[in-house]
PDB file of C-alpha atoms in Angstrom:
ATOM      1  CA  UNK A   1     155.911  79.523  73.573  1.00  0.00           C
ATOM      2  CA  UNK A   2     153.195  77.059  73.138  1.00  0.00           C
ATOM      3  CA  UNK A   3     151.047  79.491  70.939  1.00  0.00           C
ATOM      4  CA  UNK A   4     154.164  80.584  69.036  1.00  0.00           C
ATOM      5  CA  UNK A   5     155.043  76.838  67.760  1.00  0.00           C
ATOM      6  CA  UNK A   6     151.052  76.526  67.228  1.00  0.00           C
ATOM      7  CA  UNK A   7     151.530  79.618  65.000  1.00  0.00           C
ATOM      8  CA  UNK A   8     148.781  81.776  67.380  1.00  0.00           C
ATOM      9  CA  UNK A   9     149.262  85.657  68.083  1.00  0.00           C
ATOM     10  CA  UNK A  10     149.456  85.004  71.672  1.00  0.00           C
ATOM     11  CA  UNK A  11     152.815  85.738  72.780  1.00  0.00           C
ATOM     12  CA  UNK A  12     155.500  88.268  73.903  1.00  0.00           C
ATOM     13  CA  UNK A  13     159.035  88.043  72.526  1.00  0.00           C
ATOM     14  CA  UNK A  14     160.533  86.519  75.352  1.00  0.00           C
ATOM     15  CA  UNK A  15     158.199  83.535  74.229  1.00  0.00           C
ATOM     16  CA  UNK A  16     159.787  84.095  70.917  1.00  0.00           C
ATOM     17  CA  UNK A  17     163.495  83.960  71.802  1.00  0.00           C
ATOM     18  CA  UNK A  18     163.553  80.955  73.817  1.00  0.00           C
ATOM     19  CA  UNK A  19     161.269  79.322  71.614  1.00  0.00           C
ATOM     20  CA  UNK A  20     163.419  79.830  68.389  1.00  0.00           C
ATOM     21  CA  UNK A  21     166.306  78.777  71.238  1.00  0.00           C
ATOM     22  CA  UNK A  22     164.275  75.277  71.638  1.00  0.00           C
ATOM     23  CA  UNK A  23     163.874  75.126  67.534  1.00  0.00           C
ATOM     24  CA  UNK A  24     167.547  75.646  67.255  1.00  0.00           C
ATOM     25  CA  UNK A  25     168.581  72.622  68.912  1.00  0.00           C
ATOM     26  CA  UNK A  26     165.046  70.310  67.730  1.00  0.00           C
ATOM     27  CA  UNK A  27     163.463  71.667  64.715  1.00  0.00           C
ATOM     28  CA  UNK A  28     160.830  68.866  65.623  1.00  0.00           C
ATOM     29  CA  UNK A  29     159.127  70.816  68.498  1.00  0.00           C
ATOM     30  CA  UNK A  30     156.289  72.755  66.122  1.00  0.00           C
ATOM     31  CA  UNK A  31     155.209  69.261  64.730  1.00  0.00           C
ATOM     32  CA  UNK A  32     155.217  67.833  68.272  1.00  0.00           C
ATOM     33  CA  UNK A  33     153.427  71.064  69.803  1.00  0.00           C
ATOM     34  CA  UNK A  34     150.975  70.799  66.630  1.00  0.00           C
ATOM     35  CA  UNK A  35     150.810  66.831  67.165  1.00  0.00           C
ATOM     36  CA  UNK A  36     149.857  67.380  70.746  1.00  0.00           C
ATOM     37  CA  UNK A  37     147.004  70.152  70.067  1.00  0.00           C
ATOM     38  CA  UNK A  38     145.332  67.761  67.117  1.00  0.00           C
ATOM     39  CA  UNK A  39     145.362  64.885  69.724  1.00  0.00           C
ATOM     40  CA  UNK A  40     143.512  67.409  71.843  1.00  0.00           C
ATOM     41  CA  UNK A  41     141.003  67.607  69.375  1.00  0.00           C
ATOM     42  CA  UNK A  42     140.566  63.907  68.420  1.00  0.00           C
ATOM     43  CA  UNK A  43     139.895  63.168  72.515  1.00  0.00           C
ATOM     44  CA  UNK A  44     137.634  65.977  72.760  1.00  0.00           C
ATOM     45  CA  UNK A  45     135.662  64.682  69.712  1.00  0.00           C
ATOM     46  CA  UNK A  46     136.085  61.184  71.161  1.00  0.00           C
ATOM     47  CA  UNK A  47     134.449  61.976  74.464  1.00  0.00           C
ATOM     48  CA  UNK A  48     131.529  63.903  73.084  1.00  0.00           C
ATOM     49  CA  UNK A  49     130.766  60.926  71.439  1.00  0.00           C
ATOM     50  CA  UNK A  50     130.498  59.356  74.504  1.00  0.00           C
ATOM     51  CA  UNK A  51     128.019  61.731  75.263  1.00  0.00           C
ATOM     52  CA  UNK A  52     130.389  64.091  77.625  1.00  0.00           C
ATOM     53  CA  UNK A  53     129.601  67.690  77.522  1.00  0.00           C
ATOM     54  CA  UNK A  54     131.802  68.669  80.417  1.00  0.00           C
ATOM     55  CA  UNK A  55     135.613  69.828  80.348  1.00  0.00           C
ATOM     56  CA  UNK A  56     137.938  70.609  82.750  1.00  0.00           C
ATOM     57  CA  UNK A  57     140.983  71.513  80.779  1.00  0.00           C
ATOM     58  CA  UNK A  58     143.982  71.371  83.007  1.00  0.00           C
ATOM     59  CA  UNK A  59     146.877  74.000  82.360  1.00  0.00           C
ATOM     60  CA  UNK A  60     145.260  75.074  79.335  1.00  0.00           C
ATOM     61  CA  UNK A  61     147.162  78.379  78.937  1.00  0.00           C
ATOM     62  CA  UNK A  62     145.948  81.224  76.645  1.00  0.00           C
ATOM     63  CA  UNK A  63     143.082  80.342  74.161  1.00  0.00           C
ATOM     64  CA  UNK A  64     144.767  79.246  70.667  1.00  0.00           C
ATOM     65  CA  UNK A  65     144.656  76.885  67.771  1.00  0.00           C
ATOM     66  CA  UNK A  66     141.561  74.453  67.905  1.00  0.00           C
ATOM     67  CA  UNK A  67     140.311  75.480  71.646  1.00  0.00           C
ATOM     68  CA  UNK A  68     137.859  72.815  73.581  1.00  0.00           C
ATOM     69  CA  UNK A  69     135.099  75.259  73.619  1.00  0.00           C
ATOM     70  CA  UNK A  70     135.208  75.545  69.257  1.00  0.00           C
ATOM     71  CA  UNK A  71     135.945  71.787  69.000  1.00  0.00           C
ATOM     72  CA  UNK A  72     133.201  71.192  71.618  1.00  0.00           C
ATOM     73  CA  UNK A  73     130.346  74.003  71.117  1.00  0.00           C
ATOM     74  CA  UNK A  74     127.427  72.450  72.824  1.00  0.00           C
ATOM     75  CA  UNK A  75     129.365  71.902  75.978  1.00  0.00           C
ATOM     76  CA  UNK A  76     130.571  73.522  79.562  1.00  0.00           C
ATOM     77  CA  UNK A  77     134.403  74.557  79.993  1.00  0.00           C
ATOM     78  CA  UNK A  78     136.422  75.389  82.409  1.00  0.00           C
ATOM     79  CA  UNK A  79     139.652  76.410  81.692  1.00  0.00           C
ATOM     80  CA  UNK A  80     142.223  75.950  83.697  1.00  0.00           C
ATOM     81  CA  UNK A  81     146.003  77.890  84.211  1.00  0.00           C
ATOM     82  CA  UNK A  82     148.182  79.483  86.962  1.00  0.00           C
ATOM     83  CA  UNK A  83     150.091  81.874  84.865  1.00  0.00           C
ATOM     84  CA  UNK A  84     147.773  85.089  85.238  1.00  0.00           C
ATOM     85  CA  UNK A  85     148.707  86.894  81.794  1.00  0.00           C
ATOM     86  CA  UNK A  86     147.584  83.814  80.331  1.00  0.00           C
ATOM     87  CA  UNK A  87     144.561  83.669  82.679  1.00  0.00           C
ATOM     88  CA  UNK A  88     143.909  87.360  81.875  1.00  0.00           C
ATOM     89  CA  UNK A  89     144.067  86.902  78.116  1.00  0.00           C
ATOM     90  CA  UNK A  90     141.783  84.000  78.082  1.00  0.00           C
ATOM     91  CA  UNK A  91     139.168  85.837  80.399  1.00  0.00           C
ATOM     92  CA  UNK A  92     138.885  88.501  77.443  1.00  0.00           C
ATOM     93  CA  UNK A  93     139.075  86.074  74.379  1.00  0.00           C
ATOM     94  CA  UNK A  94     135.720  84.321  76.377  1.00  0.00           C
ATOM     95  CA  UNK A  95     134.227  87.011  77.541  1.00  0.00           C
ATOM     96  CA  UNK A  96     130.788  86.920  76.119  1.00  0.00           C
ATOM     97  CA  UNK A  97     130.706  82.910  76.815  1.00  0.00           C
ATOM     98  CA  UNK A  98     128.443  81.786  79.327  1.00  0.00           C
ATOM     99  CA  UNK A  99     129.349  78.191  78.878  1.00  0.00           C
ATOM    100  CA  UNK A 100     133.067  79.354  79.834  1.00  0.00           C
ATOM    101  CA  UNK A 101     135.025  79.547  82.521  1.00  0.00           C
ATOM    102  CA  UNK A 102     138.736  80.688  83.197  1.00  0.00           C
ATOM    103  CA  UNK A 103     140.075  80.158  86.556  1.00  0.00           C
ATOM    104  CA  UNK A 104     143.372  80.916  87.589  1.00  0.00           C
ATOM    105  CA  UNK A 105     144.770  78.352  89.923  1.00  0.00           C
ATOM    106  CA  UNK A 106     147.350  75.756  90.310  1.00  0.00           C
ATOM    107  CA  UNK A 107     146.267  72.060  88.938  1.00  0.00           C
ATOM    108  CA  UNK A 108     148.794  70.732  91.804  1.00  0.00           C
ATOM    109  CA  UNK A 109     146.139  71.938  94.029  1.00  0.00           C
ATOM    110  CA  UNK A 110     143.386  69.808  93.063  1.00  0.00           C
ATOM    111  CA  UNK A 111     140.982  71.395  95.923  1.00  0.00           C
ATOM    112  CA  UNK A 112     141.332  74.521  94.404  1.00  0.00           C
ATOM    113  CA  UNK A 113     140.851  74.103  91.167  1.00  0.00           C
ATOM    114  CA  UNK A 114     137.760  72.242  92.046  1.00  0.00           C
ATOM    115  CA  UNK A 115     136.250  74.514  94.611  1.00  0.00           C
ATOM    116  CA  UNK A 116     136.785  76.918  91.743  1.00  0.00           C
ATOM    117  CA  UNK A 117     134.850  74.994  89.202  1.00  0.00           C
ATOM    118  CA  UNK A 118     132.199  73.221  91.130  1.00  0.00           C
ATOM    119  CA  UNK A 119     130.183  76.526  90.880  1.00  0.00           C
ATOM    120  CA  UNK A 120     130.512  76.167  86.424  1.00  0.00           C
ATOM    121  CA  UNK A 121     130.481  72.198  86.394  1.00  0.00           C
ATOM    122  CA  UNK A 122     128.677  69.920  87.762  1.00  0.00           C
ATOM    123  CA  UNK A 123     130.662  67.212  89.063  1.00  0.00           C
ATOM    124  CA  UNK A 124     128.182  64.681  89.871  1.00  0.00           C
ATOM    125  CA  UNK A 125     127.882  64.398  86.028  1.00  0.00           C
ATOM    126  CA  UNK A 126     130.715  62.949  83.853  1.00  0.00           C
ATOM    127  CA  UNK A 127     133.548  65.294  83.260  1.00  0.00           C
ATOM    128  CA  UNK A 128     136.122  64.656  80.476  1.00  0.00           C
ATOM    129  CA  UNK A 129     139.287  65.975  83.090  1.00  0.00           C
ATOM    130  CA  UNK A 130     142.058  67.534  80.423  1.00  0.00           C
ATOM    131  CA  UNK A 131     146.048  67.469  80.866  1.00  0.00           C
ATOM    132  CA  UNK A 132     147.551  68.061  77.287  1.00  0.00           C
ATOM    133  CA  UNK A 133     151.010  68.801  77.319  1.00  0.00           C
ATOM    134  CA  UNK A 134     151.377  70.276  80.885  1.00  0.00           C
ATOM    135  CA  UNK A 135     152.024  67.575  83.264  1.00  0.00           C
ATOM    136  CA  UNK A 136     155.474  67.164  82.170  1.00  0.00           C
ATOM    137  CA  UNK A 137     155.928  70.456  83.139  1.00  0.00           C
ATOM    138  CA  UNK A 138     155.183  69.433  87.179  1.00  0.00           C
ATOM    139  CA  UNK A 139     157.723  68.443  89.177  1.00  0.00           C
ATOM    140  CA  UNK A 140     155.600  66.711  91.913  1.00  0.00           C
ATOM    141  CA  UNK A 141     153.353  63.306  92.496  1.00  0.00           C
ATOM    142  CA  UNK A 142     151.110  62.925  89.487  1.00  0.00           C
ATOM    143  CA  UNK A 143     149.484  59.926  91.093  1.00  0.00           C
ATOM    144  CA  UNK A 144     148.672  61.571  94.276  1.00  0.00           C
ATOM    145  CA  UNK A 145     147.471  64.593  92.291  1.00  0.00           C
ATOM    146  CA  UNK A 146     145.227  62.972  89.948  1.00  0.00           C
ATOM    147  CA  UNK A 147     143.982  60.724  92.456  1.00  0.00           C
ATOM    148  CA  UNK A 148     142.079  63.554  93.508  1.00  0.00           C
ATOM    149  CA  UNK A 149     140.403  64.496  90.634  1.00  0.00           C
ATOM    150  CA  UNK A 150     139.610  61.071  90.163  1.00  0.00           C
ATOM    151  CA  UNK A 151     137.892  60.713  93.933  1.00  0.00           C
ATOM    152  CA  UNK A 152     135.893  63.878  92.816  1.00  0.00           C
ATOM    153  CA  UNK A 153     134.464  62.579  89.408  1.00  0.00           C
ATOM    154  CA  UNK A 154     131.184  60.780  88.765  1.00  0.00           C
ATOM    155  CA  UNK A 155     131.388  57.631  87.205  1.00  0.00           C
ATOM    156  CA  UNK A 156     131.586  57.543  83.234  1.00  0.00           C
ATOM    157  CA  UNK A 157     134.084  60.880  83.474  1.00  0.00           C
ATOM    158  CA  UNK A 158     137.154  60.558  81.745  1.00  0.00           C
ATOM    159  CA  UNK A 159     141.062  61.616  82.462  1.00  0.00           C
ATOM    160  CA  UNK A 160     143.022  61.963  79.148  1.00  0.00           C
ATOM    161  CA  UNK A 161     146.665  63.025  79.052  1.00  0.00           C
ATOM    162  CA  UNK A 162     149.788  63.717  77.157  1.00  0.00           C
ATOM    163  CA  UNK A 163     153.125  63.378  78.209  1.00  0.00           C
ATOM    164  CA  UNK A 164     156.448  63.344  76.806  1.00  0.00           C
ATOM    165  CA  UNK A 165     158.982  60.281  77.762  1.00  0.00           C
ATOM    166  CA  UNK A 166     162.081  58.729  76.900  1.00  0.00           C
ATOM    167  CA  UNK A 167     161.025  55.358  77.404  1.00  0.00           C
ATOM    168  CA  UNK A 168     160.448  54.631  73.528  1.00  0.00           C
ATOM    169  CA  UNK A 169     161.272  51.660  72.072  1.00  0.00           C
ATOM    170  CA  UNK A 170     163.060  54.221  69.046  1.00  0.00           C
ATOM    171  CA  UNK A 171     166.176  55.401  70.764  1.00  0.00           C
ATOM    172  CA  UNK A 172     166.574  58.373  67.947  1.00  0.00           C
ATOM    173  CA  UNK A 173     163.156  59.900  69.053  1.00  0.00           C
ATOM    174  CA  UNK A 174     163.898  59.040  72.813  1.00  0.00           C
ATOM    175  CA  UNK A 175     167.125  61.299  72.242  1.00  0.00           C
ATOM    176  CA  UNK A 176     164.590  64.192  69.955  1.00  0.00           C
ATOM    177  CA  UNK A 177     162.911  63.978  73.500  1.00  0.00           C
ATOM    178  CA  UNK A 178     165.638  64.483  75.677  1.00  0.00           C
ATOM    179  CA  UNK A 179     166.880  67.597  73.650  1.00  0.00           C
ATOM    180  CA  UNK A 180     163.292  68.823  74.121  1.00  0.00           C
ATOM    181  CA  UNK A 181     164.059  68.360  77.643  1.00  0.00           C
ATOM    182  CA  UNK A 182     167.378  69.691  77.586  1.00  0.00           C
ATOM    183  CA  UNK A 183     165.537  73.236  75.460  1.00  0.00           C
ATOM    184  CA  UNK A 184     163.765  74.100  78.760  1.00  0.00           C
ATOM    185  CA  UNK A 185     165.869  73.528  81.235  1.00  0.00           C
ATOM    186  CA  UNK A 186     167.060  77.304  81.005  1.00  0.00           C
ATOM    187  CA  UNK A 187     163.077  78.632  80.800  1.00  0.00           C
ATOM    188  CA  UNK A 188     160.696  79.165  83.649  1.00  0.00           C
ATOM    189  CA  UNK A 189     159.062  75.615  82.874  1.00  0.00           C
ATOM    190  CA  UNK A 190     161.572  73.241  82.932  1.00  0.00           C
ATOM    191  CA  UNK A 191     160.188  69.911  81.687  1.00  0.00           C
ATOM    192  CA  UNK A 192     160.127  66.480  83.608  1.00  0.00           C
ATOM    193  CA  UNK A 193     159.468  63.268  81.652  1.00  0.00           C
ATOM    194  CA  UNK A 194     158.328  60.198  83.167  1.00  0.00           C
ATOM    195  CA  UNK A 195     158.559  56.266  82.083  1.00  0.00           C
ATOM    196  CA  UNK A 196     155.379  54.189  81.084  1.00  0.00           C
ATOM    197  CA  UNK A 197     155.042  52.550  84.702  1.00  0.00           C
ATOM    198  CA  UNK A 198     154.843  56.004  86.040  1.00  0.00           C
ATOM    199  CA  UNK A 199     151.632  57.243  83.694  1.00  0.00           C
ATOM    200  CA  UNK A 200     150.264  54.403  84.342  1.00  0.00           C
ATOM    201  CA  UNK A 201     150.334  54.543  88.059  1.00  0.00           C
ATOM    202  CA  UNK A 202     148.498  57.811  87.206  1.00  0.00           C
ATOM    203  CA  UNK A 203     145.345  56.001  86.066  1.00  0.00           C
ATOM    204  CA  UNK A 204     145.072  53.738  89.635  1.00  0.00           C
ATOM    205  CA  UNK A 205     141.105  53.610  89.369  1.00  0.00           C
ATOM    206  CA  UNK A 206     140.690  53.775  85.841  1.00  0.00           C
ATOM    207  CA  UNK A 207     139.764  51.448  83.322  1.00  0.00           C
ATOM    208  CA  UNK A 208     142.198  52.521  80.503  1.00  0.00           C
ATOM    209  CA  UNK A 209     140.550  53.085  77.175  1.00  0.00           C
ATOM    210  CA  UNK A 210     142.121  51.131  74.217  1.00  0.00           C
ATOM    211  CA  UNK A 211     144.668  51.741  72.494  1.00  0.00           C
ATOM    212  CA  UNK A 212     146.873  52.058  75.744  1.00  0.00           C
ATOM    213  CA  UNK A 213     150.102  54.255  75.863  1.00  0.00           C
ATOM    214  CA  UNK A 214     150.101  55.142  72.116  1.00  0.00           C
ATOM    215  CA  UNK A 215     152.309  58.030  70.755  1.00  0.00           C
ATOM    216  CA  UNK A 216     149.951  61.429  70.437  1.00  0.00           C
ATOM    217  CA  UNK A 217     149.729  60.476  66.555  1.00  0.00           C
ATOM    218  CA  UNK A 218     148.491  57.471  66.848  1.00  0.00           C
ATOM    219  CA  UNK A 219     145.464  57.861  68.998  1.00  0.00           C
ATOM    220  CA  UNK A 220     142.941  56.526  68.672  1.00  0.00           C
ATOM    221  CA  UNK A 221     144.174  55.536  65.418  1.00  0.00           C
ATOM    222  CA  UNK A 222     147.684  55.975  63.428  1.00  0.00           C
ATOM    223  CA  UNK A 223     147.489  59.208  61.523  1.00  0.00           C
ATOM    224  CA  UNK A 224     150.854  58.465  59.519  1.00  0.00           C
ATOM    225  CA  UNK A 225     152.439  61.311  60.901  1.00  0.00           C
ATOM    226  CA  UNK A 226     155.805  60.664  62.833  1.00  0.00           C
ATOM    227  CA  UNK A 227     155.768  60.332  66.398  1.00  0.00           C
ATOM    228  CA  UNK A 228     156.674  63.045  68.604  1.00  0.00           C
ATOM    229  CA  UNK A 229     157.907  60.921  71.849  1.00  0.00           C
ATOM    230  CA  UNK A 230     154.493  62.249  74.081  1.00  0.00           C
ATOM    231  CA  UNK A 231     152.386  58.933  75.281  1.00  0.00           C
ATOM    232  CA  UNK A 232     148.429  59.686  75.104  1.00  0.00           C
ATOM    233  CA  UNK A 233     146.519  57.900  77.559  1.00  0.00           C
ATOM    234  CA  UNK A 234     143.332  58.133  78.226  1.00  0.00           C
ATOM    235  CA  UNK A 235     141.261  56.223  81.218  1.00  0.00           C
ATOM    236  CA  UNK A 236     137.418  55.982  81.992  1.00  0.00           C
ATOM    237  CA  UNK A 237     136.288  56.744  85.588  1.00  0.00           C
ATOM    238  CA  UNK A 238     134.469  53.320  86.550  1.00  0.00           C
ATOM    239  CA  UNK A 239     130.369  53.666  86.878  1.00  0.00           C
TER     240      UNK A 239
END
């Protein structure tokens, strides 16, 4: 559904039924999809200039609009996603890529996915750690879980996430969000937002990079594009 509201080739009509189900009830959801993947480019940029050339990208699903790898040529990727079609799809689209890496497993597992990557990355280097747009589909501990990638990153790595919320101080968008919410409920991915205290718990251990719990357009600057009710954060791993 993802690629569909991105306006890729990547999907089956299944995706495009219950995505034009979810555009029925919030015409918003392309410009919050599309919001979400240019924020995905302006971090990756961000970190490069930092001198990162190391990505895990978390849930990163089948290779679409402005991937890491294109935004981020010079660098190492590992791709991340537990769906296998999308796995599967991605492994061909980066086939002749040496710098990249498609793994199928589950980002809840952190020892998994990081057994699994440990071979492509190396971790006692800085890693930019990626979670666009997925964790909000995980109905679990996002503390504990990114604790753990945290413990196994090398100082000067950063975490960088979107997630959607109600907790806006704009009770129109907060009620955009919840229809969002309400779109996927009846999909294989429901979604599950989260308040500002609880993203922030998810950074424990980070020093949070300014500005702090910004909508997805306005990072790291206001674009002047309306905001889509997903926080970006983004926190560096201490040296």
């Amino acid at each position: 559904m993802y690629d569909y509201f991105l306006g890729g080739a990547h999907h089956f009509a299944v995706d495009r039924q219950q995505a034009e189900r979810i555009l029925a009830g919030n015409p918003d959801m392309a410009h919050t999809c599309r919001a979400n993947r240019s924020y995905l480019g302006r971090v990756v940029r961000w970190c490069t200039a930092q001198g990162i050339d190391q990505f895990l990208d978390l849930g990163s699903g089948i290779p679409t609009v402005g991937n890491v790898h294109e935004i981020a040529p010079a660098a190492r990727v590992s791709y991340v996603d537990v769906e296998p079609v999308a796995v599967e799809y991605a492994r061909e689209l980066t086939a002749d890529r040496d710098d990249v890496q498609v793994v199928r497993a589950d980002l809840g597992v952190p020892r998994e996915v990081l057994d699994a990557v440990g071979c492509h990355l190396d971790l006692t280097r800085p890693v930019a750690v990626l979670a666009v747009a997925v964790l909000h589909f995980v109905d679990d501990d996002i503390p504990a879980i990114l604790s753990r990638y945290r413990d196994a990153m090398a100082g000067g790595g950063v975490l960088a996430i979107s997630h959607g919320s109600t907790d806006l101080d704009d009770p129109e968008l907060a009620a955009r969000t919840r229809a969002i919410q309400e779109g996927y409920r009846t999909s294989a991915s429901p979604v599950f937002l989260r308040d500002r205290d609880e993203l922030r718990a998810a950074f424990d251990g980070f020093e949070l990079v300014e500005p702090v719990m910004r909508d997805v357009v306005d990072w790291p600057a206001p674009t002047g594009e309306a905001s889509v009710g997903a926080y970006a954060v983004v926190g560096r791993r201490a040296a």
